[in-house]
Short mmCIF file of C-alpha atoms and ligand atoms in Angstrom, two decimals:
data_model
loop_
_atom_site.label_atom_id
_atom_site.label_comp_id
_atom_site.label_asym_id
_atom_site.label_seq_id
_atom_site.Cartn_x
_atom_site.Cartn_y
_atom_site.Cartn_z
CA UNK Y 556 -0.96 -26.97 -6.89
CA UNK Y 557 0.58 -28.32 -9.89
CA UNK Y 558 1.19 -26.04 -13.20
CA UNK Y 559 2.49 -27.90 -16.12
CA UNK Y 560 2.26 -27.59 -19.57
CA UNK Y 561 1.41 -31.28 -20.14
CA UNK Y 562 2.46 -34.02 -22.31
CA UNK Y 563 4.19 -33.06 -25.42
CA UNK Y 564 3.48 -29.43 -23.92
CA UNK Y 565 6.48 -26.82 -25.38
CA UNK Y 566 9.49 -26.98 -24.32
CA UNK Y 567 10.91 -24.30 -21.56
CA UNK Y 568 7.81 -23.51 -20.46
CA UNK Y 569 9.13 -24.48 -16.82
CA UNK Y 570 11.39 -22.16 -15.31
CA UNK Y 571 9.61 -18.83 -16.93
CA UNK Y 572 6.09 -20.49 -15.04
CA UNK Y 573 7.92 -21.51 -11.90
CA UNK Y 574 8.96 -17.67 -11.79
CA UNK Y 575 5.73 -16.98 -12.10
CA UNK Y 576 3.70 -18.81 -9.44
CA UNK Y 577 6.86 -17.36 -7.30
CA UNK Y 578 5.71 -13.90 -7.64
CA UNK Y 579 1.56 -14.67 -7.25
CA UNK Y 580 2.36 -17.12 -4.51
CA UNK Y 581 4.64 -15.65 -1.92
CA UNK Y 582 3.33 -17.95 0.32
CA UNK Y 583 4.33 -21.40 -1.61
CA UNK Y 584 7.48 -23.06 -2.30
CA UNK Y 585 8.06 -23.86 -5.80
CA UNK Y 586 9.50 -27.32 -6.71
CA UNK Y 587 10.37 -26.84 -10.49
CA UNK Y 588 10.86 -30.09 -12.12
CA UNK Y 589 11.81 -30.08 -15.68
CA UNK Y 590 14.59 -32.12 -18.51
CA UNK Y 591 17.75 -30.86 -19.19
CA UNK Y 592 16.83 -29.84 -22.60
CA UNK Y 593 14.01 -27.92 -21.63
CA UNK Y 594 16.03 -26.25 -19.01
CA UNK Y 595 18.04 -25.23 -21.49
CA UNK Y 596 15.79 -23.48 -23.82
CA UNK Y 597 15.03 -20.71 -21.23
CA UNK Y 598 18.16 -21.64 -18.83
CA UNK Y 599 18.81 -17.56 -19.09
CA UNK Y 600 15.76 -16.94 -16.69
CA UNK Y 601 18.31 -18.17 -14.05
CA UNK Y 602 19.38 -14.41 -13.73
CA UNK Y 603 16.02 -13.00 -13.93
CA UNK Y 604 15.53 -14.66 -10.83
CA UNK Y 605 17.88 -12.45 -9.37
CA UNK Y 606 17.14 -9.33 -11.18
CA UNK Y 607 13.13 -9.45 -10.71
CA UNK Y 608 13.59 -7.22 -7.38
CA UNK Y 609 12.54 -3.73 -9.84
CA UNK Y 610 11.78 -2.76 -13.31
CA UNK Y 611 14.58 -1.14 -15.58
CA UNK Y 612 14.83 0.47 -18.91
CA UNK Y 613 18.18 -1.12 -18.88
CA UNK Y 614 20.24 -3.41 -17.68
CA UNK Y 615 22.78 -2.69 -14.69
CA UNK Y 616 25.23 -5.85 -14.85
CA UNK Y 617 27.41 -5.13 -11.78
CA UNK Y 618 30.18 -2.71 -11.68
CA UNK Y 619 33.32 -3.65 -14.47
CA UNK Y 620 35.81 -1.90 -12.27
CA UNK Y 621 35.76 -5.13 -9.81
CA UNK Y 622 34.97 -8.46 -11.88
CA UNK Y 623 33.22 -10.00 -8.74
CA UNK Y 624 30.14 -8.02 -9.13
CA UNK Y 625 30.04 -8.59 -12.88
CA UNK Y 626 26.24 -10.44 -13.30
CA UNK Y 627 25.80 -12.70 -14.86
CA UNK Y 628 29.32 -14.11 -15.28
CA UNK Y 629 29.33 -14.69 -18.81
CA UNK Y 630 33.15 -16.52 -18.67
CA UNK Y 631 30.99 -18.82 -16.56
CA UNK Y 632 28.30 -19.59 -18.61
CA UNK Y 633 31.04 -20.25 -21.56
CA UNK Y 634 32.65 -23.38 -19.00
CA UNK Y 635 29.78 -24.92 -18.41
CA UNK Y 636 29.95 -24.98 -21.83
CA UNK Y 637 33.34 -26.29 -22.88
CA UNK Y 638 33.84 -22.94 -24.77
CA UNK Y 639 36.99 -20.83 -24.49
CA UNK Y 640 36.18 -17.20 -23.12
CA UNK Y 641 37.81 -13.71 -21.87
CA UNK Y 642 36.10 -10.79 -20.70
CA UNK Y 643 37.54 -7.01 -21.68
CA UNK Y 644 36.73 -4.21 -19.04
CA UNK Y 645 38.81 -1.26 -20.53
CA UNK Y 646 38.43 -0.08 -24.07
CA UNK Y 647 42.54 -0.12 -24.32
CA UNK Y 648 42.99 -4.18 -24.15
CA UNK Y 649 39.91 -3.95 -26.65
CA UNK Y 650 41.92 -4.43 -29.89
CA UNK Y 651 44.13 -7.81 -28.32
CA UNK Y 652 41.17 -9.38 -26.68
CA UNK Y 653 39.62 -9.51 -30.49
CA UNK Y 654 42.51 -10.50 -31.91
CA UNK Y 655 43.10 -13.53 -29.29
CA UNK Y 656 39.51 -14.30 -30.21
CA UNK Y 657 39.92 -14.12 -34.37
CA UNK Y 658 43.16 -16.56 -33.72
CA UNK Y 659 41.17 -19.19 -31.75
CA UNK Y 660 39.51 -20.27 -34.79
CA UNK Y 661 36.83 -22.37 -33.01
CA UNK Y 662 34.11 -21.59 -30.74
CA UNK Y 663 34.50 -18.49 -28.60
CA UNK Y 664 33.28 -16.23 -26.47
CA UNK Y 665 34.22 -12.31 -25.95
CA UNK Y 666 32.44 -10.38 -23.22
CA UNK Y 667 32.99 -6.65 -23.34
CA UNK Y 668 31.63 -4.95 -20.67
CA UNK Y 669 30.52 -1.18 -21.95
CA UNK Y 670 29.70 1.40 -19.48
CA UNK Y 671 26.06 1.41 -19.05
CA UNK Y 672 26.14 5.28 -20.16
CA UNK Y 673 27.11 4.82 -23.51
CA UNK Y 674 24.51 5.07 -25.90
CA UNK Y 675 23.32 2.52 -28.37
CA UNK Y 676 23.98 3.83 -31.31
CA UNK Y 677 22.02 4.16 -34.78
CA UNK Y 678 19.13 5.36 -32.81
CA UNK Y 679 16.36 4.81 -35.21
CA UNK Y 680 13.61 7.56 -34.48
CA UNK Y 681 10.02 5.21 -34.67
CA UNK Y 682 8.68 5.29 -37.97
CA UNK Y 683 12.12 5.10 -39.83
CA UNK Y 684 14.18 2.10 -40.86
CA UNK Y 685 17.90 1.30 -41.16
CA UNK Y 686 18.08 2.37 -45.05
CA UNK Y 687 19.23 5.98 -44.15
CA UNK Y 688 22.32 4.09 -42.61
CA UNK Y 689 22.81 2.19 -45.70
CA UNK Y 690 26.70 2.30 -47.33
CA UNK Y 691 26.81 4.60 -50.27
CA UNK Y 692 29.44 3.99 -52.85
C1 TPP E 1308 9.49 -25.97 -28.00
C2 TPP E 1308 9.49 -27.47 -28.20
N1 TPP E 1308 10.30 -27.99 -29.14
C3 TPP E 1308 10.32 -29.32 -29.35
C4 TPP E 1308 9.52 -30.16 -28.62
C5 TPP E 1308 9.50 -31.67 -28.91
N2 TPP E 1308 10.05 -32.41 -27.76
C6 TPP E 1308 9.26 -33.00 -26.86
S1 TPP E 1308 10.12 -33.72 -25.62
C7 TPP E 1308 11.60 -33.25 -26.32
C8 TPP E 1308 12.90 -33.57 -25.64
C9 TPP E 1308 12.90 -33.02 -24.20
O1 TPP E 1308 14.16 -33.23 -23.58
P1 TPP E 1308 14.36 -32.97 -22.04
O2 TPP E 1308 13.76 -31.66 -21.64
O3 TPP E 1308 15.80 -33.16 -21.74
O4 TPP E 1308 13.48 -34.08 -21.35
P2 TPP E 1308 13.65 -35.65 -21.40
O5 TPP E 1308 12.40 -36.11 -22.09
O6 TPP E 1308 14.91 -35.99 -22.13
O7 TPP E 1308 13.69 -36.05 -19.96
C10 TPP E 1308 11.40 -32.57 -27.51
C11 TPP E 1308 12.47 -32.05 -28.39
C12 TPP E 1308 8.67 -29.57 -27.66
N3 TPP E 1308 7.86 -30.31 -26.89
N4 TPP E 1308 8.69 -28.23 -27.45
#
């Protein structure tokens, strides 16, 4: 069988529909064949491929207390990418890591792992906006 999204067809279709005929086709192996800039455009569907074992509300990205089950390795994805990166783990080297960033002056990436209990904060109850937040002088 061969799924493609033909000539002049959009751009990172690919890897999203090779995921796909993976799950309704256990039975198949799935050659994905695609150009590098294409890969790129959904190249973060590389760790869906791991995660697509269950359904979550959110997302459990390894444990920060050892850096080996961090997922996906962010520092990682910044060196394939030529860019400088650092990861914080603990609130207390918070303030430093941000300041090493703010001196790089170029390109860079922080990755601050926050316990997966902390809430994400304004929660905006449905049916409200963001204006209630709004500074006031
Ligand atoms: C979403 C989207 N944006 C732009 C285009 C226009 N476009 C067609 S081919 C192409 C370059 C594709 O590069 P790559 O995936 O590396 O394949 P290559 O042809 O270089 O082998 C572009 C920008 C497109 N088809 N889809």
């Amino acid at each position: 069988m061969l799924l493609t999204s033909g000539g002049l067809g959009a751009m990172g279709f690919g890897l999203p529909a090779a995921i796909g005929v993976v799950m309704a086709r256990t039975d198949a192996i799935v050659v994905y064949i695609n150009g590098d800039g294409s890969f790129m455009v959904n190249v973060q569907e590389l760790a869906n491929i791991r995660y697509c074992k269950a359904n979550r509300a959110d997302s459990y990205l390894g444990n920060p207390s050892n850096d080996t089950l961090i997922f996906p390795n962010m520092l990682k994805f910044a060196e394939a990418c030529g860019i400088p990166a650092a990861r914080v783990t603990k609130a207390g080297n918070l303030r430093v890591a941000i300041q090493t960033m703010l001196d790089t002056l170029k390109p860079y990436l922080l990755d601050v792992i926050v316990p997966h209990w902390e809430h994400v904060l304004p929660m905006i109850p449905i049916g409200t906006g963001l204006q209630r937040y709004r500074y006031k002088r």
